PDB file of C-alpha atoms in Angstrom:
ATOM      1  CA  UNK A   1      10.649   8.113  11.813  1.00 71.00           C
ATOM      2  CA  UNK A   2      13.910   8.338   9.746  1.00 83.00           C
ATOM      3  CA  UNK A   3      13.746   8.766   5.939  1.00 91.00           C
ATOM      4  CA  UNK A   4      16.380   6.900   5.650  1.00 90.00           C
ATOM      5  CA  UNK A   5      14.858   3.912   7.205  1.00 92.00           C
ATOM      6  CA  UNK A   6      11.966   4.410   4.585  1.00 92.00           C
ATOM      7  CA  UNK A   7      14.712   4.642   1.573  1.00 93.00           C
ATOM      8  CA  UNK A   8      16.286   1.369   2.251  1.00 94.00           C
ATOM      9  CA  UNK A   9      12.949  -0.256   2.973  1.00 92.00           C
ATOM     10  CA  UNK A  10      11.900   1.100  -0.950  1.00 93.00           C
ATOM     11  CA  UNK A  11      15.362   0.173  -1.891  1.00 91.00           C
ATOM     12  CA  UNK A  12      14.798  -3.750  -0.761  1.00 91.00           C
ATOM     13  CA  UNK A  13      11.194  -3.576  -2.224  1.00 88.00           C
ATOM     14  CA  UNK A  14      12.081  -2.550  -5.501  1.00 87.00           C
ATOM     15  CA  UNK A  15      13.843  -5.748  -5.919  1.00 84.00           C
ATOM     16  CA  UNK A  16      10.673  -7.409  -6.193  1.00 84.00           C
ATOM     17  CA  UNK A  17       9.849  -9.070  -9.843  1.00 74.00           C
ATOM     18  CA  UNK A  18       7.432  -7.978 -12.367  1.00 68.00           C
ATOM     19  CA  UNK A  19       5.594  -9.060 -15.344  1.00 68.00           C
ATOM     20  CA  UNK A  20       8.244  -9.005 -17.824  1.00 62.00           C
ATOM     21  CA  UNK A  21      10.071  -6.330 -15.468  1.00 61.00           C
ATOM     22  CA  UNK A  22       8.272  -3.298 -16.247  1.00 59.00           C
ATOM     23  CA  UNK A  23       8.044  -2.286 -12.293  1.00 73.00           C
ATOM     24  CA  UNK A  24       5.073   0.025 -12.713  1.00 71.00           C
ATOM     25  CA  UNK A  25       4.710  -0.304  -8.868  1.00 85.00           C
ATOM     26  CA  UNK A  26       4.554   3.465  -6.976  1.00 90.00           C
ATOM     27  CA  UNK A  27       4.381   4.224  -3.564  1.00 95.00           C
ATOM     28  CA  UNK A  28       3.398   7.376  -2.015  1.00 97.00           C
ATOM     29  CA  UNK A  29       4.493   7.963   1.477  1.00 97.00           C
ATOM     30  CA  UNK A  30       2.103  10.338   3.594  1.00 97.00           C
ATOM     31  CA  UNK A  31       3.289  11.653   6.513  1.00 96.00           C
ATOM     32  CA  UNK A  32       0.958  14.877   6.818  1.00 97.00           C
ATOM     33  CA  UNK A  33      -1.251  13.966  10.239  1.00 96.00           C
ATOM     34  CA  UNK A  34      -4.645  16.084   8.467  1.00 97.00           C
ATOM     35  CA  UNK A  35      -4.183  14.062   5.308  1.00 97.00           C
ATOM     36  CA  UNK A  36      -2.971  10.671   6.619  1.00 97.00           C
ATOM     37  CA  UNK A  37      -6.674  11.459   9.148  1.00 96.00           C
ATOM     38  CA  UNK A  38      -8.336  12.510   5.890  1.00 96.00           C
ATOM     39  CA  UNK A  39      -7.269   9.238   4.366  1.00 97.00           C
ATOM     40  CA  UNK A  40      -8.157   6.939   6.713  1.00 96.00           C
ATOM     41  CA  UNK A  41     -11.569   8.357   7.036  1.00 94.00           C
ATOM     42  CA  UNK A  42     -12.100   7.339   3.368  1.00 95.00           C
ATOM     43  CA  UNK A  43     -10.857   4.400   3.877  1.00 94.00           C
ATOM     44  CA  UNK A  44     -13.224   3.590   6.899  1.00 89.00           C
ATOM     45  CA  UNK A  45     -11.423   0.238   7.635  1.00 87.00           C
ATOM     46  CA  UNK A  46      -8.809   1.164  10.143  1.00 86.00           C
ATOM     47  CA  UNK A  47     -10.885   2.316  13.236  1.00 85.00           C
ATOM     48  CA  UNK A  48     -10.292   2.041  16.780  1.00 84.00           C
ATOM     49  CA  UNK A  49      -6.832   3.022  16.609  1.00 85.00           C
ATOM     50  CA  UNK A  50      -4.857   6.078  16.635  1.00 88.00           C
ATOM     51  CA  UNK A  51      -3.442   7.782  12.996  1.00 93.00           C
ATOM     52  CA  UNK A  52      -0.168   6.118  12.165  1.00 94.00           C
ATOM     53  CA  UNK A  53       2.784   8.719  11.652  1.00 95.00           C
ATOM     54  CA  UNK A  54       3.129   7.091   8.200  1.00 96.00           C
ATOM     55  CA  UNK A  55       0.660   5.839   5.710  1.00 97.00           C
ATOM     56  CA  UNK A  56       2.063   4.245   2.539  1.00 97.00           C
ATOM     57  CA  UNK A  57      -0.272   4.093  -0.426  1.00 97.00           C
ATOM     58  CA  UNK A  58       0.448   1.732  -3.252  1.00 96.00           C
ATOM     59  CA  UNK A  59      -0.316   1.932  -6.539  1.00 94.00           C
ATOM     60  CA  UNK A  60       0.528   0.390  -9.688  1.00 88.00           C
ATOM     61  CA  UNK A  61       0.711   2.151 -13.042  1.00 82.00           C
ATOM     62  CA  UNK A  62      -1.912   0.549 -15.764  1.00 76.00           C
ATOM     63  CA  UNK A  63       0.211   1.862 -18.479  1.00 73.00           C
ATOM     64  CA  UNK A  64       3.010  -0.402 -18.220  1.00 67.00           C
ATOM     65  CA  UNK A  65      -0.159  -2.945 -19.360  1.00 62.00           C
ATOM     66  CA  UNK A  66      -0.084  -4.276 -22.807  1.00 67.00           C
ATOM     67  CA  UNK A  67      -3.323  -5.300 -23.778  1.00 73.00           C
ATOM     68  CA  UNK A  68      -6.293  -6.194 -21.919  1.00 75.00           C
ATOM     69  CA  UNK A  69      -5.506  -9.337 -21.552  1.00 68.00           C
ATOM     70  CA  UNK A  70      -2.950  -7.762 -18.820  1.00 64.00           C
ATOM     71  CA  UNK A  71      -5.765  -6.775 -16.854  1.00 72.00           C
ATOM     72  CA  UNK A  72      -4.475  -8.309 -13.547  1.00 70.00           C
ATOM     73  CA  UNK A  73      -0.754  -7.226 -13.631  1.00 78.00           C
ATOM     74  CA  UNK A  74      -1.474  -4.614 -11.752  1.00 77.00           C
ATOM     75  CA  UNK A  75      -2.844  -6.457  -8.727  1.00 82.00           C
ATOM     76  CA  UNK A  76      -0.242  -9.296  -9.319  1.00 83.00           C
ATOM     77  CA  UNK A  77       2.597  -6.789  -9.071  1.00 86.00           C
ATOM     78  CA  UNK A  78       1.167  -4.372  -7.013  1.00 85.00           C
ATOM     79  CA  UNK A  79       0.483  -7.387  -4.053  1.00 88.00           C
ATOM     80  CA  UNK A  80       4.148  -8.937  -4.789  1.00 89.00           C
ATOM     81  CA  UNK A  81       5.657  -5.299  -3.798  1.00 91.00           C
ATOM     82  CA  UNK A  82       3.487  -4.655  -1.466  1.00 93.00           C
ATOM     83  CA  UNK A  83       4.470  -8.283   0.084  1.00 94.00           C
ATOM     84  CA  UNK A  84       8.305  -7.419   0.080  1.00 92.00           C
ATOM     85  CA  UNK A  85       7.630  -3.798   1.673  1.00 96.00           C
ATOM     86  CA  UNK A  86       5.815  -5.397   4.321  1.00 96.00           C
ATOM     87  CA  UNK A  87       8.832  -7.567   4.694  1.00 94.00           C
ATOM     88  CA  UNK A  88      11.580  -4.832   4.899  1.00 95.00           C
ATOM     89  CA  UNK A  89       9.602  -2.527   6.945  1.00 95.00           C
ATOM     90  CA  UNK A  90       9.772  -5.778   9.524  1.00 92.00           C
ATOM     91  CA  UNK A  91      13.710  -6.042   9.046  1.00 93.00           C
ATOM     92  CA  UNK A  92      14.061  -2.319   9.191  1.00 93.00           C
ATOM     93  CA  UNK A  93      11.782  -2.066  12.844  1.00 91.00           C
ATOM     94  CA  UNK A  94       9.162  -0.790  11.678  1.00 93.00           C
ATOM     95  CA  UNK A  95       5.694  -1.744  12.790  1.00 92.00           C
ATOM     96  CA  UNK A  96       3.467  -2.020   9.758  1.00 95.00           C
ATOM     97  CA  UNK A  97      -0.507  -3.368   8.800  1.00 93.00           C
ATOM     98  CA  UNK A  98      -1.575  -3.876   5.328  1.00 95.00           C
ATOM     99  CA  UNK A  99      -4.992  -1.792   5.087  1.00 95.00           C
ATOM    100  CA  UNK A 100      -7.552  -2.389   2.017  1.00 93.00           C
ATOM    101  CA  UNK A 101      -8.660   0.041  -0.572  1.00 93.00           C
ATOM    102  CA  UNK A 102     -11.268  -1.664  -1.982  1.00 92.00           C
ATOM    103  CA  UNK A 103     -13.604   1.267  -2.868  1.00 94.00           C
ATOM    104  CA  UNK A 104     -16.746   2.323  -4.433  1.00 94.00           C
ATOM    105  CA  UNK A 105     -16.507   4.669  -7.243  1.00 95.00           C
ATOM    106  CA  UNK A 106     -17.031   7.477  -4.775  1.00 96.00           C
ATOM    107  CA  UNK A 107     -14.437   6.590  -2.285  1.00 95.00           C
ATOM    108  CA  UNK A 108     -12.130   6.149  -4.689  1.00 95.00           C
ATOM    109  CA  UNK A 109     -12.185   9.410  -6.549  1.00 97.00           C
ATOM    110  CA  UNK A 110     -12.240  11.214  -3.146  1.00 96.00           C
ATOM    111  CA  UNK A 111      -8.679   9.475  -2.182  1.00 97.00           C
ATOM    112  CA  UNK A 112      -7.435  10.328  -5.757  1.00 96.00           C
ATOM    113  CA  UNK A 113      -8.408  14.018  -5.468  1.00 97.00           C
ATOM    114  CA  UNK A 114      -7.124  14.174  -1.754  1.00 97.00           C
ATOM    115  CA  UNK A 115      -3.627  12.151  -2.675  1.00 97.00           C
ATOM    116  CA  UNK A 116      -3.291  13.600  -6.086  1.00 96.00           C
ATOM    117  CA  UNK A 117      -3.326  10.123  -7.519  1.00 97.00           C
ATOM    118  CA  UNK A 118      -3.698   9.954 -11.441  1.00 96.00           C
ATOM    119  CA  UNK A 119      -6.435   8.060 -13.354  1.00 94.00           C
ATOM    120  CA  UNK A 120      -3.552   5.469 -14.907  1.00 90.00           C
ATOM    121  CA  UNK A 121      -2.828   3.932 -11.365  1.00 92.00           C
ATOM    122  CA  UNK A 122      -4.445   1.719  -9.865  1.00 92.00           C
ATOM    123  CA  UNK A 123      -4.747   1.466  -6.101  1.00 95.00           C
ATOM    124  CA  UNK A 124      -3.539  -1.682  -4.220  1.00 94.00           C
ATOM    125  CA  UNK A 125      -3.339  -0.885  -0.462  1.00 95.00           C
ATOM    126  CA  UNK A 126      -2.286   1.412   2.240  1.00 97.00           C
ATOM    127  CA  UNK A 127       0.327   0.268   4.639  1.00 96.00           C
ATOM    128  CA  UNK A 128       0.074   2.000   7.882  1.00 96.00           C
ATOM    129  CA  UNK A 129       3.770   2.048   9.678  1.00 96.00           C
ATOM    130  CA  UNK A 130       4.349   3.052  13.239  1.00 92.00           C
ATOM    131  CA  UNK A 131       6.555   2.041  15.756  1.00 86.00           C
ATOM    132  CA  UNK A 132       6.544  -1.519  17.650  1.00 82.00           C
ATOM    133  CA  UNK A 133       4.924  -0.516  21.508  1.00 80.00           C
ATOM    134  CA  UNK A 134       6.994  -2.415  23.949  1.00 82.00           C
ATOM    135  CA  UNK A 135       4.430  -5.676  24.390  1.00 81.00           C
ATOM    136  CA  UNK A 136       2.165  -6.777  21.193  1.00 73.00           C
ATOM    137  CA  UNK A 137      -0.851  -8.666  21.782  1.00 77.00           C
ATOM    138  CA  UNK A 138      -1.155 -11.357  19.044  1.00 77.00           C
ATOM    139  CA  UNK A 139      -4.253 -12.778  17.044  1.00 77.00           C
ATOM    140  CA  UNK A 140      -3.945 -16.657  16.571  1.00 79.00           C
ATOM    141  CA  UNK A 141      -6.063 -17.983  13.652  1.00 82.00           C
ATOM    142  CA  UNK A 142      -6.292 -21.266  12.958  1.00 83.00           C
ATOM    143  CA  UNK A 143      -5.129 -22.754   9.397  1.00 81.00           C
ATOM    144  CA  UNK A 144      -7.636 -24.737   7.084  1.00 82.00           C
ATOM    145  CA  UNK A 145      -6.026 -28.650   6.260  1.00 80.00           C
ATOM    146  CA  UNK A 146      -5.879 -28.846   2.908  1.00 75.00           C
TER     147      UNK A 146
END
C-alpha cells in the first residue's frame, strides 16, 4: 500500500474538530507483519482472519486535558478522528475495520511496551486497513425504532 495514500487519508482526518482545537489525536501506523501479529494477539478481538498489511493505532494525548473535568475529551476526540479516518480510508480505496482496545491493565501495558506508546495517551482503537477483495459479503443488522 502507497504512503501516499495513507498521507492524504491523515491529511483529510486531521480536519476533524476538537475540544477547543487542541488536536491531541495521534496515530501510529504499523506496518511490521511480527508486530502488527504481535498486536493483534493482544488485542484478541480480530480472529479468524488473516494480519492486515496495515494496522493503525489511535491514540489521543491526555495532556492537551485541562482539568479533570476533561476526562472524556480524549474519547470524544479520539472517536470523532477516528470516524473521519475511517471515512477517507473509504474515499481513498482502502478497505478498513475499526477494532477495540478495550483492555485490562495487563493488556494494555503489553501493547504500550510492544508499540512504544507513552503513559499520557490514551488508546482509542486500531483500524485494520487492507485492500477491498473483488466480492464483499455484507452483514445486515436491523435498526431499533426509536
Amino acid at each position: 500500500m502507497p504512503q501516499d495514500a495513507f498521507d492524504k487519508v491523515y491529511e483529510v482526518a486531521m480536519k476533524t474538530p476538537s475540544v477547543c482545537s487542541r488536536q491531541a489525536t495521534r496515530v501510529y501506523q504499523i506496518t511490521d507483519p511480527v508486530t502488527v501479529k504481535a498486536a493483534l494477539d493482544i488485542q484478541v478481538g480480530f480472529r479468524g482472519y488473516a494480519p492486515p498489511p496495515v494496522l493503525l493505532l489511535v491514540t489521543s494525548d491526555i495532556r492537551a486535558c485541562m482539568n479533570e473535568n476533561e476526562r472524556n475529551k480524549p474519547f470524544t476526540d479520539g472517536g470523532l478522528f477516528s470516524m473521519s479516518l475511517l471515512y477517507a480510508l473509504e474515499v481513498y480505496g482502502l478497505a478498513a475495520c475499526p477494532l477495540n482496545v478495550m483492555f485490562d491493565l495487563s493488556r494494555e501495558r503489553r501493547t504500550r511496551r510492544l508499540l512504544d506508546i507513552p503513559d499520557n495517551e490514551f488508546l482509542i482503537m486500531y483500524i485494520a486497513v487492507g485492500n477491498f477483495p473483488g466480492t464483499v459479503p455484507v452483514c445486515r443488522s436491523d435498526y431499533f425504532s426509536l
